[in-house]
Amino acid sequence: MSRNDEVAARLEEFADRLEATGVEYKPTAYRRAAENVREHTAPVEDLAADGEAAVAEIDRVGDAIAAKIVEYVETGEIEELESLREELPVDIGALTAVEGVGPKTVGSLYEALEITTLDELEAAAEAEEIQTVSGFGAKTETNILENIPFAREARKRTRLGDARPVADAALSHLDAVDAVASVEVCGSIRRWKATIGDIDILVASEAREPIVEAFTDWPEADATIEAGTGKASVRANGTRVDLRIVDPDEFGAALQYFTGSRAHNVAVRNRAIDRGLKLNEYGLFDVSEVDEAAAEPDAADADSRRVGERVAGATEDGVYEALDMAPVPPELREDTGEVAAAAAGDLPDLVEMSDLHGDLHTHTDWSDGGFSIAEMIEAAAARGDDLYAITDHAAGPGVVANTGLDEAEIADQAEAVAAAARQIDGAVAFGDVQDAGEPADAADADLVVCHGIEANIDAEGAVTTDDETLAALDVVVASPHSALGQDSAAATERLIRAVEHPHVDVLGHPTGRLINSRPGLDPDVTAVVEAAAAAGTAIEVNANPARLDADGDAVRAAVDAGASIAINTDAHAPRELGYARYGVHTARRGWAEVADVLNARSVADLAAFLRE
Ligand code: DGT
Ligand code: CA
Ligand code: CA
Ligand code: ZN
């Protein structure tokens, strides 16, 4: 969160609390100020350093609010907000998240029933106490009760793997609507963030009503949250889906704006300003001929924001090109150097789904998978994989008793995998072509089947399967499954020791995190990836959407260190081979190119890596 966002959130809370205590007009002023602080291109802490007058230069920020902003930047608090919090000690963010509950309602319910939290609100509604408060009826009470579970849910972020299929379904539903000229996802889902606040969809069309109607009639929509002229929101599978409709000639500018991130947009807008241009969701405008007063934006009035001569906006690429930049892939739009890289023509040539040759980490019913060796290999062949590894769990710390393989079972499985590969048309066992010598022999087959193991890294970093057994395998993935709460220093040492193990090819799901439920290890990522680069061990991007581990930031560190990335599904069923796309987009968030990704290089290269 930028400092501007932080300050804006405080001002919004200020507005809500004023409104809750019955103050009029002032809340609106605070909300307007908040909006402009959020939009402002200069960091608010820089302005604050120059004093209140500099802060008051922000649109709609008067002297009184400017003083509070400076106070916040300097002390981390706003005294008046603290006393409002004491006066009304309620969790206003949680309560107003309930549809139909605004700040005024929060104020009334506190005064009458001392409700301060979502749980208390729920208990009071269940006890039918709310309908006894003046101004509230039984119907309001029922509505509140019904909306609480969603408010609770919505305060959590949805995992990418849960949201993306919903977004895809919405896209294809809208794509089939006659009046729709183009439709795209935007927001965090287009950037393939690991978690999603809400799903944003943008439609280009001359029409409005038929599209809103088609959207609210979408069979997967469980409820309509709101439906206006140019926009609508529904709830689907527990996630909010926001639709915006714009004219086709403004689609590119809107797509750029609503894809975000906010930080990226600020950086791009600053570049526009440097060139005497103005960028907003309606287009890129040359304002050099427009006088200052007329150019003053009013956030609420779209026409006043279409000012000057429009130089781009129909296509997103056109917007970037008019700013002398290469179009920036959505995954990179986090203001982490992509704007400078795009301006210098230095953007990475990101790895794509079609570059992937196959998977180095999958499971069968020999451990905790649900399908046989043959079924998994056939599924890989059907997907068009060139190389596929079966790596069931070895017995060890953190692996459910009786699901992991001991050394004898691993040797048996090697035979079983080779036998299954020989049975499948176009497939060969890696061991069968390896003895023939040249990596090219492996490249000639349709599908090369490898046999490996997912070994366990114990708390100290030892790999808990015999060296002799590991040495005989085609591929060794080693992963942490136990002691995931250990401190950062211990985790760093542990993972470095594991990547330096001579038989380990891939460090599997390096942190062991489970998104929204388990934070996992917190190692010094740079130290681990540097050790991996030196040892020639690849860092896995585990594509299971509950994991996405390594994450984009760790991939970026690995790429910078010169370590290889392996994008693996960790599939326990054929269907889960489809997780690969989440891994590819996560690797893209880490700026990974084909050369960085072990299983995107040629099959001959991959075979050579495994032989070493
Ligand atoms: P999320 O939904 O929390 O995962 O994150 P986003 O990035 O999808 O954010 P969201 O849904 O609030 O808005 C979608 C995009 O629209 C956001 O990435 C940038 C743009 N946007 C929305 N509101 C504002 C705003 O007030 N200022 C700026 N600069 N951009 C905004
Ligand atoms: Ca969003
Ligand atoms: Ca949104
Ligand atoms: Zn694992």
XYZ file of C-alpha atoms and ligand atoms in Angstrom:
646
model
C 0.000 0.000 0.000
C 1.447 3.331 -0.978
C 1.457 6.171 1.512
C -1.225 7.891 -0.604
C -3.491 4.851 -0.307
C -2.827 4.695 3.424
C -3.713 8.358 3.952
C -6.801 7.998 1.746
C -7.972 5.027 3.839
C -7.613 7.122 7.025
C -9.598 9.984 5.498
C -12.314 7.566 4.438
C -12.483 6.121 7.919
C -12.681 9.687 9.229
C -15.618 10.330 6.889
C -17.406 7.137 7.972
C -16.958 7.926 11.656
C -18.159 11.495 11.269
C -21.200 10.254 9.406
C -21.866 7.604 12.063
C -22.020 10.296 14.727
C -24.519 12.289 12.650
C -22.220 14.992 11.242
C -23.411 16.344 7.887
C -21.517 17.628 4.792
C -18.057 17.141 6.288
C -17.971 13.391 5.441
C -18.414 14.211 1.755
C -15.505 16.644 1.884
C -13.297 13.974 3.470
C -14.283 11.387 0.870
C -13.532 13.778 -2.011
C -10.182 14.583 -0.460
C -9.445 10.869 -0.019
C -10.184 10.174 -3.664
C -7.848 12.932 -4.821
C -5.059 11.891 -2.467
C -5.307 8.364 -3.850
C -5.179 9.643 -7.443
C -2.405 12.142 -6.788
C 0.760 11.322 -8.688
C 3.262 12.733 -6.162
C 3.915 10.726 -2.962
C 2.063 12.421 -0.140
C 5.021 12.019 2.237
C 7.157 14.190 -0.080
C 4.487 16.900 -0.065
C 4.123 16.660 3.704
C 7.853 17.201 4.069
C 7.348 20.556 2.310
C 4.597 21.546 4.733
C 0.830 21.906 4.835
C 0.669 24.376 1.961
C 2.234 21.826 -0.387
C -0.291 19.178 0.718
C -3.165 21.634 0.244
C -2.149 21.863 -3.445
C -3.875 18.500 -3.933
C -7.332 19.004 -5.440
C -10.114 19.280 -2.862
C -7.690 19.130 0.047
C -8.277 22.202 2.200
C -6.109 23.553 4.993
C -7.811 21.564 7.766
C -7.428 18.234 5.964
C -3.890 19.114 4.878
C -2.951 19.645 8.526
C -4.314 16.194 9.394
C -2.383 14.600 6.537
C 0.862 16.178 7.718
C 0.075 15.052 11.254
C -0.452 11.500 10.019
C 2.743 11.389 7.962
C 4.764 12.782 10.867
C 3.256 10.853 13.797
C 1.460 7.873 12.247
C -1.765 9.043 13.881
C -4.465 11.661 13.575
C -5.458 12.748 17.071
C -8.994 13.670 16.101
C -9.489 10.302 14.408
C -8.245 8.575 17.558
C -10.870 10.363 19.647
C -13.571 9.483 17.126
C -12.438 5.851 17.463
C -12.767 6.102 21.240
C -16.149 7.753 21.020
C -17.464 4.986 18.763
C -15.366 1.874 19.478
C -16.711 -0.201 16.586
C -15.048 -2.139 13.763
C -16.523 0.202 11.193
C -14.788 -1.421 8.202
C -16.213 -4.860 8.995
C -19.712 -3.597 9.775
C -20.090 -1.377 6.712
C -18.940 -4.296 4.569
C -22.406 -5.749 5.152
C -24.646 -4.750 2.304
C -27.329 -2.383 3.568
C -25.287 -1.302 6.593
C -23.867 2.207 6.219
C -22.056 4.392 8.761
C -25.357 5.887 10.033
C -26.720 2.396 10.721
C -23.524 1.520 12.567
C -23.957 4.627 14.727
C -27.600 3.860 15.547
C -26.934 0.207 16.327
C -24.071 1.109 18.630
C -26.168 3.641 20.476
C -29.130 1.313 20.897
C -27.482 -2.106 21.265
C -23.748 -1.456 21.667
C -22.959 -3.519 18.576
C -19.248 -3.253 17.758
C -18.366 -6.311 15.641
C -19.751 -8.532 12.903
C -20.321 -11.334 15.427
C -22.344 -9.039 17.694
C -24.335 -7.815 14.709
C -25.135 -11.391 13.761
C -26.115 -12.342 17.315
C -28.397 -9.302 17.627
C -30.096 -10.037 14.297
C -30.600 -13.685 15.264
C -32.110 -12.605 18.589
C -34.438 -10.260 16.656
C -33.167 -7.279 18.624
C -32.450 -5.106 15.610
C -36.115 -4.782 14.660
C -36.768 -3.244 18.082
C -34.525 -0.253 17.246
C -36.412 2.730 15.915
C -36.013 3.068 12.139
C -35.351 -0.677 11.669
C -37.918 -3.279 10.642
C -38.049 -7.065 10.468
C -37.230 -6.944 6.767
C -34.058 -4.898 7.330
C -33.047 -7.298 10.049
C -33.488 -10.323 7.785
C -31.490 -8.607 5.033
C -28.646 -7.846 7.398
C -28.591 -11.416 8.630
C -28.524 -12.770 5.093
C -25.706 -10.475 4.024
C -23.352 -11.120 6.924
C -21.806 -14.382 5.626
C -20.864 -12.758 2.353
C -19.392 -9.713 4.080
C -17.300 -12.048 6.182
C -16.213 -14.001 3.120
C -15.571 -10.902 1.030
C -13.136 -9.570 3.587
C -10.897 -12.427 2.640
C -9.251 -12.496 -0.744
C -10.137 -15.244 -3.215
C -7.412 -17.523 -4.494
C -6.535 -17.070 -8.155
C -7.434 -20.697 -8.869
C -10.965 -20.148 -7.542
C -11.489 -16.778 -9.227
C -9.979 -17.404 -12.648
C -12.501 -20.065 -13.762
C -15.327 -17.719 -12.692
C -13.759 -14.909 -14.724
C -13.343 -17.194 -17.734
C -16.993 -18.230 -17.519
C -18.105 -14.592 -17.315
C -15.919 -13.759 -20.317
C -17.423 -16.452 -22.493
C -20.955 -15.586 -21.361
C -20.479 -11.927 -22.315
C -18.578 -12.755 -25.484
C -21.719 -14.461 -26.783
C -23.838 -11.321 -26.301
C -24.580 -9.654 -29.651
C -24.006 -6.054 -28.628
C -20.559 -6.805 -27.140
C -17.732 -5.604 -29.391
C -14.883 -6.714 -27.108
C -14.604 -8.116 -23.619
C -11.534 -8.533 -21.404
C -10.753 -9.177 -17.768
C -8.800 -6.458 -16.017
C -7.682 -5.733 -12.450
C -5.627 -8.172 -10.407
C -7.019 -11.165 -12.260
C -5.508 -9.957 -15.535
C -2.245 -9.446 -13.671
C -2.565 -13.055 -12.359
C -2.038 -12.093 -8.738
C -2.087 -15.077 -6.352
C -5.174 -13.692 -4.588
C -7.999 -11.594 -5.943
C -10.104 -8.959 -4.171
C -12.738 -8.890 -6.870
C -12.981 -9.828 -10.530
C -13.062 -6.902 -12.968
C -14.517 -7.241 -16.458
C -14.532 -4.621 -19.180
C -16.847 -4.605 -22.179
C -16.642 -2.380 -25.243
C -20.033 -1.601 -26.752
C -22.269 1.183 -28.008
C -25.051 -0.375 -25.939
C -25.498 -0.386 -22.168
C -28.800 -1.870 -20.960
C -28.796 -5.155 -22.890
C -25.317 -5.886 -21.599
C -26.127 -5.127 -17.964
C -29.184 -7.332 -18.381
C -27.229 -10.193 -19.915
C -24.699 -9.899 -17.093
C -27.213 -9.941 -14.244
C -28.983 -12.843 -16.010
C -25.749 -14.824 -16.177
C -26.679 -18.249 -14.784
C -23.572 -18.389 -12.591
C -24.478 -15.103 -10.856
C -25.927 -15.939 -7.453
C -27.086 -12.396 -6.732
C -26.998 -8.910 -8.177
C -25.133 -6.466 -5.936
C -25.885 -3.439 -8.078
C -26.958 -2.654 -11.637
C -26.491 0.807 -13.136
C -26.201 2.195 -16.663
C -22.549 1.724 -17.445
C -21.705 -0.770 -14.751
C -23.005 -3.625 -12.655
C -21.776 -6.022 -9.984
C -22.829 -9.553 -9.194
C -21.719 -12.206 -6.794
C -20.624 -15.515 -8.287
C -19.135 -18.445 -6.407
C -18.573 -16.190 -3.389
C -16.626 -13.553 -5.346
C -17.738 -10.119 -6.455
C -17.617 -9.574 -10.218
C -17.553 -5.948 -11.408
C -18.572 -5.157 -14.979
C -17.881 -1.832 -16.688
C -19.092 -0.933 -20.155
C -17.315 1.689 -22.263
C -17.541 2.930 -25.830
C -15.342 0.974 -28.253
C -13.064 3.951 -28.993
C -12.254 4.274 -25.275
C -11.725 0.557 -24.653
C -7.914 0.663 -24.721
C -7.628 3.508 -22.217
C -10.183 1.890 -19.916
C -8.436 -1.478 -20.162
C -5.120 0.141 -19.281
C -6.649 2.043 -16.357
C -8.687 -0.780 -14.860
C -5.930 -3.361 -15.184
C -3.829 -1.425 -12.689
C -2.021 -1.846 -10.531
C -2.611 1.565 -9.047
C 1.129 1.986 -8.549
C 1.789 1.128 -12.206
C -0.892 3.589 -13.310
C 0.643 6.371 -11.250
C 4.051 5.746 -12.829
C 2.575 5.687 -16.353
C 0.517 8.821 -15.681
C 3.626 10.630 -14.495
C 5.297 9.755 -17.770
C 2.302 11.235 -19.589
C 2.535 14.442 -17.540
C 6.235 14.735 -18.395
C 5.195 14.820 -22.054
C 2.443 17.407 -21.650
C -0.161 14.658 -21.899
C -2.954 13.593 -19.617
C -3.916 9.933 -19.161
C -7.154 8.705 -17.646
C -9.695 5.965 -18.252
C -11.113 7.869 -21.249
C -7.930 8.302 -23.226
C -4.561 9.936 -23.574
C -4.983 13.662 -24.229
C -2.697 16.438 -25.381
C -3.511 19.262 -22.964
C -0.749 21.633 -24.047
C -3.331 23.892 -25.754
C -5.837 23.757 -22.917
C -5.839 26.502 -20.298
C -5.351 25.485 -16.674
C -8.804 26.309 -15.372
C -10.601 24.292 -18.037
C -8.265 21.361 -17.485
C -9.156 21.137 -13.792
C -10.548 17.621 -13.436
C -13.734 16.835 -11.646
C -13.693 13.134 -10.841
C -17.477 12.936 -11.001
C -17.839 14.528 -14.431
C -16.647 12.347 -17.306
C -16.887 15.064 -19.957
C -14.573 17.371 -18.080
C -12.029 14.560 -18.103
C -12.119 14.251 -21.900
C -10.168 17.424 -22.375
C -7.741 18.537 -25.079
C -6.886 16.568 -28.191
C -7.090 12.813 -27.856
C -3.922 11.095 -29.054
C -4.659 7.480 -28.031
C -7.218 5.323 -26.238
C -8.859 2.908 -28.674
C -6.276 0.210 -28.012
C -4.141 -0.437 -24.979
C -0.971 -0.928 -27.038
C -1.690 2.445 -28.630
C -1.689 4.116 -25.218
C 1.738 2.702 -24.337
C 3.141 3.420 -27.783
C 2.014 7.059 -27.621
C 4.035 7.292 -24.412
C 7.133 5.928 -26.190
C 6.892 2.635 -24.343
C 6.622 -0.983 -25.386
C 3.261 -2.439 -24.273
C 3.750 -3.851 -20.775
C 2.525 -7.422 -20.132
C -0.148 -7.237 -17.391
C 1.801 -9.551 -15.043
C 4.580 -6.956 -14.802
C 2.376 -3.983 -13.937
C 3.356 -3.581 -10.290
C 5.699 -0.563 -10.556
C 8.795 -2.657 -9.942
C 10.878 -1.360 -12.830
C 8.623 -2.281 -15.760
C 7.936 1.337 -16.780
C 11.631 2.160 -17.184
C 12.228 -1.181 -18.920
C 9.359 -0.575 -21.363
C 10.680 2.929 -22.114
C 14.177 1.574 -22.753
C 12.924 -1.334 -24.885
C 14.286 -3.736 -22.256
C 11.173 -5.693 -21.285
C 11.759 -9.425 -20.881
C 10.444 -11.818 -23.519
C 8.267 -13.704 -21.042
C 7.811 -17.466 -21.040
C 4.467 -18.636 -22.456
C 2.243 -21.615 -21.885
C 3.142 -23.005 -25.333
C 6.841 -23.005 -24.352
C 6.334 -25.621 -21.632
C 7.478 -29.110 -22.597
C 6.121 -30.930 -19.601
C 6.066 -31.538 -15.931
C 8.716 -32.636 -13.432
C 6.529 -33.143 -10.342
C 3.393 -35.323 -10.349
C 1.848 -38.037 -8.181
C 0.058 -41.367 -8.634
C -1.835 -43.816 -6.449
C 1.514 -45.207 -5.342
C 1.493 -42.335 -2.819
C -1.346 -39.853 -2.235
C -2.486 -39.414 -5.860
C -5.807 -40.788 -7.057
C -4.785 -42.333 -10.401
C -2.505 -45.051 -11.700
C 0.894 -44.539 -13.313
C -0.573 -45.402 -16.742
C -3.533 -43.051 -16.318
C -1.258 -40.135 -15.452
C 1.140 -40.828 -18.332
C -1.765 -41.102 -20.767
C -3.159 -37.794 -19.536
C 0.241 -36.160 -20.107
C 0.435 -37.670 -23.591
C -3.071 -36.387 -24.353
C -1.993 -32.891 -23.311
C 0.895 -33.067 -25.756
C 3.666 -33.075 -23.164
C 7.139 -33.964 -24.473
C 8.523 -34.893 -21.077
C 6.793 -36.088 -17.963
C 8.056 -37.150 -14.568
C 6.327 -39.208 -11.941
C 7.576 -38.160 -8.515
C 5.539 -39.734 -5.749
C 6.189 -38.924 -2.101
C 9.074 -40.613 -0.367
C 8.421 -41.599 3.232
C 9.682 -39.004 5.656
C 8.837 -36.134 8.013
C 5.545 -34.420 7.225
C 4.326 -37.138 4.833
C 1.191 -38.962 5.982
C 2.091 -42.381 7.372
C 1.934 -45.213 4.820
C 1.596 -42.893 1.813
C 5.331 -42.274 1.275
C 7.557 -44.800 -0.534
C 10.546 -46.439 1.133
C 13.731 -47.306 -0.785
C 12.530 -50.754 -1.887
C 9.206 -49.385 -3.105
C 10.995 -46.655 -5.047
C 13.046 -49.318 -6.852
C 9.854 -51.263 -7.642
C 8.160 -48.154 -8.934
C 11.073 -47.439 -11.298
C 10.317 -50.760 -12.995
C 6.587 -50.070 -13.054
C 6.998 -46.620 -14.625
C 9.353 -47.902 -17.328
C 6.971 -50.773 -18.081
C 3.983 -48.428 -18.309
C 5.880 -46.043 -20.604
C 6.779 -48.868 -22.955
C 3.085 -49.765 -23.227
C 2.017 -46.312 -24.376
C 2.232 -45.361 -28.055
C 4.899 -42.759 -28.759
C 6.216 -42.850 -25.204
C 9.648 -43.984 -24.096
C 11.178 -44.440 -20.662
C 13.976 -41.950 -20.022
C 16.228 -44.784 -18.825
C 15.773 -46.639 -22.128
C 16.973 -43.708 -24.268
C 19.592 -42.494 -21.819
C 21.773 -45.543 -22.370
C 21.663 -44.933 -26.113
C 23.806 -41.874 -25.436
C 22.724 -38.734 -27.209
C 20.163 -36.297 -25.746
C 18.761 -36.169 -29.278
C 17.400 -39.703 -28.814
C 15.165 -38.374 -26.087
C 14.020 -35.490 -28.267
C 12.914 -37.918 -31.009
C 10.198 -39.584 -28.934
C 6.731 -38.006 -28.540
C 6.860 -38.349 -24.787
C 9.816 -39.099 -22.566
C 8.714 -40.530 -19.231
C 10.983 -39.977 -16.258
C 10.870 -41.610 -12.888
C 11.748 -39.648 -9.796
C 10.709 -38.933 -6.268
C 9.500 -36.051 -4.148
C 11.904 -36.447 -1.247
C 11.581 -34.647 2.074
C 13.837 -31.977 3.474
C 13.952 -32.370 7.246
C 14.105 -29.405 9.638
C 17.904 -29.271 9.386
C 18.005 -29.510 5.593
C 18.910 -33.192 5.226
C 17.154 -35.181 2.487
C 15.561 -38.198 4.123
C 16.007 -40.801 1.360
C 19.220 -42.843 0.833
C 21.817 -41.283 -1.480
C 22.155 -44.536 -3.392
C 18.431 -44.575 -4.161
C 18.434 -40.898 -5.154
C 21.444 -41.400 -7.439
C 19.566 -44.046 -9.447
C 16.557 -41.811 -10.175
C 15.989 -39.673 -13.295
C 14.858 -36.674 -11.274
C 14.801 -35.705 -7.599
C 12.433 -33.046 -6.305
C 13.107 -32.229 -2.642
C 10.486 -30.340 -0.648
C 9.877 -29.183 2.915
C 6.799 -30.835 4.472
C 7.517 -30.478 8.197
C 8.701 -27.798 10.665
C 7.147 -25.073 8.491
C 6.914 -22.712 11.460
C 10.688 -22.545 12.077
C 12.411 -19.168 12.185
C 13.788 -17.429 9.149
C 17.465 -18.129 9.812
C 16.843 -21.837 10.316
C 14.694 -21.961 7.172
C 17.408 -20.270 5.113
C 20.075 -22.687 6.325
C 17.745 -25.627 5.753
C 16.893 -24.728 2.155
C 20.505 -23.855 1.245
C 21.652 -27.225 2.493
C 18.927 -28.922 0.449
C 19.729 -27.163 -2.842
C 23.403 -28.013 -2.328
C 22.617 -31.729 -1.992
C 24.356 -33.385 -4.965
C 21.329 -35.461 -6.035
C 18.621 -32.801 -5.717
C 17.507 -31.413 -9.101
C 14.543 -29.266 -8.036
C 13.642 -27.493 -4.783
C 9.885 -28.231 -4.553
C 7.394 -25.657 -3.172
C 10.194 -23.824 -1.325
C 8.158 -22.264 1.496
C 5.372 -24.818 1.885
C 2.834 -22.001 2.127
C -0.878 -22.623 1.581
C -2.506 -19.434 0.395
C -5.049 -18.013 2.878
C -4.350 -20.753 5.383
C -0.646 -21.316 6.127
C 2.165 -18.770 5.754
C 4.961 -21.340 5.372
C 8.721 -20.746 5.703
C 10.153 -17.237 5.490
C 13.731 -17.757 4.274
C 16.227 -15.190 3.005
C 15.161 -15.740 -0.593
C 18.223 -14.136 -2.168
C 20.573 -16.381 -0.208
C 18.621 -19.504 -1.193
C 18.381 -18.716 -4.906
C 22.057 -17.763 -5.069
C 22.966 -21.117 -3.528
C 20.615 -22.824 -6.000
C 22.232 -21.036 -8.944
C 25.702 -22.047 -7.786
C 24.639 -25.664 -7.243
C 22.694 -25.957 -10.507
C 19.468 -26.783 -8.672
C 16.189 -25.471 -10.078
C 13.620 -23.573 -7.989
C 10.087 -24.882 -8.454
C 7.082 -22.746 -9.198
C 4.477 -25.118 -7.842
C 1.461 -24.332 -10.013
C -1.147 -25.698 -7.628
C -3.243 -22.558 -7.006
C -3.318 -23.293 -3.271
C 0.482 -22.927 -3.316
C 1.930 -20.787 -6.156
C 5.260 -21.354 -4.459
C 7.799 -19.940 -5.369
C 5.808 -16.742 -5.832
C 6.487 -14.008 -8.396
C 8.909 -12.102 -6.173
C 10.959 -15.218 -5.450
C 11.022 -16.100 -9.158
C 12.358 -12.624 -9.900
C 15.105 -13.107 -7.338
C 15.931 -16.525 -8.822
C 16.057 -15.137 -12.356
C 18.306 -12.298 -11.193
C 20.598 -14.795 -9.467
C 20.778 -16.964 -12.580
C 18.988 -19.952 -11.049
C 16.701 -22.105 -13.182
C 12.957 -22.228 -12.612
C 10.902 -25.425 -12.964
C 7.174 -24.913 -13.518
C 5.464 -28.017 -12.126
C 1.828 -28.893 -11.478
C 2.300 -31.296 -8.534
C -0.801 -32.945 -10.044
C -2.487 -35.670 -8.024
C -5.073 -36.243 -10.806
C -5.180 -35.728 -14.608
C -7.414 -32.677 -14.201
C -4.727 -30.980 -12.113
C -2.288 -31.012 -15.025
C -4.365 -27.989 -16.084
C -2.839 -26.011 -13.205
C 0.209 -25.417 -15.400
C -1.141 -22.065 -16.566
C -1.121 -20.676 -13.029
C 2.525 -21.637 -12.795
C 3.382 -20.020 -16.124
C 1.709 -16.730 -15.187
C 3.351 -16.762 -11.756
C 6.721 -17.237 -13.451
C 5.836 -14.325 -15.757
C 5.139 -12.176 -12.681
C 8.769 -12.972 -11.838
C 9.985 -11.756 -15.261
C 10.992 -15.291 -16.358
C 11.990 -15.916 -19.971
C 12.240 -19.263 -21.788
C 15.959 -19.525 -21.026
C 15.238 -19.222 -17.293
C 12.752 -22.081 -17.224
C 14.161 -25.583 -17.141
C 11.086 -27.266 -18.608
C 10.645 -24.621 -21.315
C 14.102 -25.126 -22.809
C 14.467 -27.828 -25.469
C 13.820 -31.429 -24.465
C 17.448 -32.207 -25.321
C 18.596 -29.518 -22.864
C 16.256 -30.835 -20.236
C 17.482 -34.384 -20.775
C 21.065 -33.159 -20.486
C 20.235 -31.345 -17.224
C 18.728 -34.508 -15.737
C 21.702 -36.612 -16.815
C 24.212 -34.368 -15.086
P -8.022 -6.516 -6.103
O -9.375 -6.489 -6.704
O -7.966 -6.011 -4.714
O -7.373 -7.858 -6.208
O -7.056 -5.523 -6.937
P -7.332 -4.752 -8.294
O -6.013 -4.301 -8.773
O -8.145 -5.569 -9.222
O -8.108 -3.472 -7.793
P -9.608 -2.978 -7.995
O -10.537 -4.086 -8.299
O -9.909 -2.150 -6.807
O -9.498 -1.996 -9.223
C -9.119 -2.477 -10.494
C -8.103 -1.575 -11.111
O -8.702 -0.313 -11.439
C -6.923 -1.212 -10.224
O -5.880 -2.158 -10.311
C -6.514 0.123 -10.793
C -7.800 0.727 -11.255
N -8.367 1.641 -10.252
C -9.505 1.465 -9.571
N -9.737 2.486 -8.749
C -8.693 3.319 -8.886
C -8.330 4.555 -8.292
O -9.016 5.102 -7.437
N -7.156 5.113 -8.717
C -6.373 4.512 -9.660
N -5.239 5.094 -10.035
N -6.675 3.364 -10.215
C -7.823 2.769 -9.842
Ca -10.218 -6.377 -8.764
Ca -13.114 -3.998 -8.692
Zn 5.029 -31.634 -1.655
